PDB file of C-alpha atoms in Angstrom:
ATOM      1  CA  UNK A   1     126.410  -6.982 126.455  1.00 65.00           C
ATOM      2  CA  UNK A   2     128.038  -3.555 126.075  1.00 76.00           C
ATOM      3  CA  UNK A   3     130.101  -4.867 123.162  1.00 80.00           C
ATOM      4  CA  UNK A   4     126.922  -6.003 121.410  1.00 74.00           C
ATOM      5  CA  UNK A   5     125.276  -2.584 121.890  1.00 79.00           C
ATOM      6  CA  UNK A   6     128.384  -0.910 120.521  1.00 83.00           C
ATOM      7  CA  UNK A   7     128.323  -3.200 117.484  1.00 78.00           C
ATOM      8  CA  UNK A   8     124.671  -2.382 116.837  1.00 76.00           C
ATOM      9  CA  UNK A   9     125.399   1.345 117.177  1.00 81.00           C
ATOM     10  CA  UNK A  10     128.301   1.193 114.705  1.00 84.00           C
ATOM     11  CA  UNK A  11     126.222  -0.814 112.227  1.00 82.00           C
ATOM     12  CA  UNK A  12     123.346   1.639 112.600  1.00 80.00           C
ATOM     13  CA  UNK A  13     125.675   4.559 111.879  1.00 86.00           C
ATOM     14  CA  UNK A  14     127.071   2.936 108.741  1.00 87.00           C
ATOM     15  CA  UNK A  15     123.570   1.913 107.668  1.00 86.00           C
ATOM     16  CA  UNK A  16     122.409   5.518 108.113  1.00 86.00           C
ATOM     17  CA  UNK A  17     125.131   6.661 105.717  1.00 90.00           C
ATOM     18  CA  UNK A  18     123.987   4.040 103.216  1.00 91.00           C
ATOM     19  CA  UNK A  19     120.373   5.186 103.570  1.00 91.00           C
ATOM     20  CA  UNK A  20     121.423   8.822 103.125  1.00 93.00           C
ATOM     21  CA  UNK A  21     123.125   7.772  99.892  1.00 93.00           C
ATOM     22  CA  UNK A  22     119.917   6.052  98.750  1.00 94.00           C
ATOM     23  CA  UNK A  23     117.801   9.141  99.497  1.00 95.00           C
ATOM     24  CA  UNK A  24     120.342  11.299  97.650  1.00 95.00           C
ATOM     25  CA  UNK A  25     120.339   8.985  94.626  1.00 95.00           C
ATOM     26  CA  UNK A  26     116.548   8.893  94.466  1.00 95.00           C
ATOM     27  CA  UNK A  27     116.332  12.672  94.744  1.00 95.00           C
ATOM     28  CA  UNK A  28     119.012  13.210  92.096  1.00 95.00           C
ATOM     29  CA  UNK A  29     117.203  10.769  89.809  1.00 94.00           C
ATOM     30  CA  UNK A  30     113.949  12.682  90.298  1.00 92.00           C
ATOM     31  CA  UNK A  31     115.549  15.993  89.390  1.00 92.00           C
ATOM     32  CA  UNK A  32     117.872  14.870  86.592  1.00 91.00           C
ATOM     33  CA  UNK A  33     115.901  12.196  84.745  1.00 89.00           C
ATOM     34  CA  UNK A  34     112.979  14.420  83.854  1.00 86.00           C
ATOM     35  CA  UNK A  35     112.723  17.551  81.764  1.00 88.00           C
ATOM     36  CA  UNK A  36     113.315  20.694  83.770  1.00 82.00           C
ATOM     37  CA  UNK A  37     111.759  22.952  84.971  1.00 85.00           C
ATOM     38  CA  UNK A  38     108.223  21.712  85.561  1.00 85.00           C
ATOM     39  CA  UNK A  39     108.084  17.909  85.704  1.00 89.00           C
ATOM     40  CA  UNK A  40     111.676  17.582  86.926  1.00 88.00           C
ATOM     41  CA  UNK A  41     111.242  19.846  89.935  1.00 92.00           C
ATOM     42  CA  UNK A  42     107.940  18.277  90.956  1.00 93.00           C
ATOM     43  CA  UNK A  43     109.190  14.704  90.582  1.00 93.00           C
ATOM     44  CA  UNK A  44     112.445  15.581  92.359  1.00 92.00           C
ATOM     45  CA  UNK A  45     110.613  16.919  95.404  1.00 95.00           C
ATOM     46  CA  UNK A  46     108.117  14.044  95.382  1.00 95.00           C
ATOM     47  CA  UNK A  47     110.871  11.403  95.303  1.00 95.00           C
ATOM     48  CA  UNK A  48     112.668  13.199  98.124  1.00 96.00           C
ATOM     49  CA  UNK A  49     109.576  13.403 100.328  1.00 97.00           C
ATOM     50  CA  UNK A  50     108.452   9.826  99.618  1.00 95.00           C
ATOM     51  CA  UNK A  51     111.913   8.388 100.321  1.00 95.00           C
ATOM     52  CA  UNK A  52     112.227  10.367 103.572  1.00 95.00           C
ATOM     53  CA  UNK A  53     108.687   9.316 104.539  1.00 95.00           C
ATOM     54  CA  UNK A  54     109.455   5.624 103.980  1.00 93.00           C
ATOM     55  CA  UNK A  55     112.682   6.012 105.951  1.00 91.00           C
ATOM     56  CA  UNK A  56     110.910   7.776 108.839  1.00 93.00           C
ATOM     57  CA  UNK A  57     108.017   5.311 108.965  1.00 93.00           C
ATOM     58  CA  UNK A  58     110.010   2.086 108.833  1.00 90.00           C
ATOM     59  CA  UNK A  59     113.806   2.476 108.846  1.00 86.00           C
ATOM     60  CA  UNK A  60     114.747   5.263 111.252  1.00 84.00           C
ATOM     61  CA  UNK A  61     116.336   4.379 114.611  1.00 80.00           C
ATOM     62  CA  UNK A  62     112.954   5.090 116.243  1.00 84.00           C
ATOM     63  CA  UNK A  63     110.452   4.301 113.473  1.00 86.00           C
ATOM     64  CA  UNK A  64     106.898   5.642 113.570  1.00 91.00           C
ATOM     65  CA  UNK A  65     105.405   2.270 112.601  1.00 90.00           C
ATOM     66  CA  UNK A  66     106.722  -0.548 114.741  1.00 85.00           C
ATOM     67  CA  UNK A  67     106.993  -3.686 112.615  1.00 87.00           C
ATOM     68  CA  UNK A  68     108.882  -6.892 113.265  1.00 84.00           C
ATOM     69  CA  UNK A  69     112.482  -7.271 112.154  1.00 78.00           C
ATOM     70  CA  UNK A  70     111.678  -9.245 109.030  1.00 81.00           C
ATOM     71  CA  UNK A  71     109.186  -6.684 107.692  1.00 87.00           C
ATOM     72  CA  UNK A  72     111.714  -3.955 108.454  1.00 85.00           C
ATOM     73  CA  UNK A  73     114.350  -5.947 106.579  1.00 82.00           C
ATOM     74  CA  UNK A  74     112.028  -6.336 103.585  1.00 88.00           C
ATOM     75  CA  UNK A  75     111.253  -2.612 103.486  1.00 91.00           C
ATOM     76  CA  UNK A  76     114.966  -1.894 103.825  1.00 89.00           C
ATOM     77  CA  UNK A  77     115.815  -4.154 100.896  1.00 88.00           C
ATOM     78  CA  UNK A  78     113.093  -2.590  98.727  1.00 93.00           C
ATOM     79  CA  UNK A  79     114.370   0.870  99.693  1.00 94.00           C
ATOM     80  CA  UNK A  80     117.892  -0.213  98.780  1.00 93.00           C
ATOM     81  CA  UNK A  81     116.712  -1.690  95.463  1.00 93.00           C
ATOM     82  CA  UNK A  82     115.015   1.598  94.534  1.00 94.00           C
ATOM     83  CA  UNK A  83     118.203   3.495  95.321  1.00 94.00           C
ATOM     84  CA  UNK A  84     120.346   1.099  93.313  1.00 94.00           C
ATOM     85  CA  UNK A  85     117.982   1.352  90.347  1.00 95.00           C
ATOM     86  CA  UNK A  86     118.210   5.140  90.575  1.00 95.00           C
ATOM     87  CA  UNK A  87     122.016   4.920  90.658  1.00 95.00           C
ATOM     88  CA  UNK A  88     122.017   2.748  87.545  1.00 95.00           C
ATOM     89  CA  UNK A  89     119.659   5.146  85.742  1.00 95.00           C
ATOM     90  CA  UNK A  90     121.950   8.048  86.683  1.00 93.00           C
ATOM     91  CA  UNK A  91     124.855   6.329  84.942  1.00 93.00           C
ATOM     92  CA  UNK A  92     126.853   4.887  87.836  1.00 94.00           C
ATOM     93  CA  UNK A  93     129.025   1.911  86.823  1.00 95.00           C
ATOM     94  CA  UNK A  94     127.253  -1.379  87.404  1.00 94.00           C
ATOM     95  CA  UNK A  95     130.136  -2.828  89.430  1.00 95.00           C
ATOM     96  CA  UNK A  96     130.071   0.137  91.841  1.00 94.00           C
ATOM     97  CA  UNK A  97     126.321  -0.269  92.312  1.00 94.00           C
ATOM     98  CA  UNK A  98     126.772  -4.018  92.812  1.00 95.00           C
ATOM     99  CA  UNK A  99     129.433  -3.434  95.471  1.00 94.00           C
ATOM    100  CA  UNK A 100     127.235  -0.831  97.186  1.00 93.00           C
ATOM    101  CA  UNK A 101     124.305  -3.268  97.132  1.00 92.00           C
ATOM    102  CA  UNK A 102     126.334  -6.122  98.615  1.00 92.00           C
ATOM    103  CA  UNK A 103     127.720  -3.948 101.402  1.00 90.00           C
ATOM    104  CA  UNK A 104     124.299  -2.495 102.226  1.00 89.00           C
ATOM    105  CA  UNK A 105     122.530  -5.870 102.171  1.00 87.00           C
ATOM    106  CA  UNK A 106     125.219  -7.373 104.406  1.00 89.00           C
ATOM    107  CA  UNK A 107     124.849  -4.489 106.857  1.00 85.00           C
ATOM    108  CA  UNK A 108     121.070  -4.906 106.940  1.00 81.00           C
ATOM    109  CA  UNK A 109     121.328  -8.647 107.462  1.00 83.00           C
ATOM    110  CA  UNK A 110     123.955  -8.335 110.191  1.00 83.00           C
ATOM    111  CA  UNK A 111     121.949  -5.734 112.058  1.00 76.00           C
ATOM    112  CA  UNK A 112     118.799  -7.857 111.737  1.00 75.00           C
ATOM    113  CA  UNK A 113     120.604 -10.873 113.192  1.00 78.00           C
ATOM    114  CA  UNK A 114     122.072  -8.848 116.046  1.00 75.00           C
ATOM    115  CA  UNK A 115     118.714  -7.305 116.905  1.00 71.00           C
ATOM    116  CA  UNK A 116     116.720 -10.563 116.793  1.00 71.00           C
ATOM    117  CA  UNK A 117     119.300 -12.893 118.313  1.00 66.00           C
ATOM    118  CA  UNK A 118     118.137 -14.022 121.761  1.00 65.00           C
ATOM    119  CA  UNK A 119     120.311 -12.817 124.577  1.00 61.00           C
ATOM    120  CA  UNK A 120     121.835 -15.507 126.745  1.00 62.00           C
ATOM    121  CA  UNK A 121     122.035 -14.729 130.436  1.00 66.00           C
ATOM    122  CA  UNK A 122     124.521 -16.615 132.493  1.00 63.00           C
ATOM    123  CA  UNK A 123     123.316 -17.867 135.839  1.00 67.00           C
ATOM    124  CA  UNK A 124     125.935 -18.370 138.331  1.00 58.00           C
TER     125      UNK A 124
END
């Protein structure tokens, strides 16, 4: 039981780093893909606030909106897809974005399985 909690905590930490990378990529895309100063600054701040809002509502360790694991997984994958699209638009190599996507999707899936897997209690 303690080993399982430790595994979930380590996965959550790594997933938080991945989500921080996604928020950073979306914010950088908002600032750099538009003409500065006026539309670029506004869009940069809007993408930052919207990505942090989505993270806080659905993906944080203690989310504001409690949804089931599958809806959380769907929001997480859409959040990841937006970040990967922003990385591609910023000029990251496609193979680096593909590797990042595979690692992040595997982390999300593994955490979803660990959180929804029924716990077996031994009687004896």
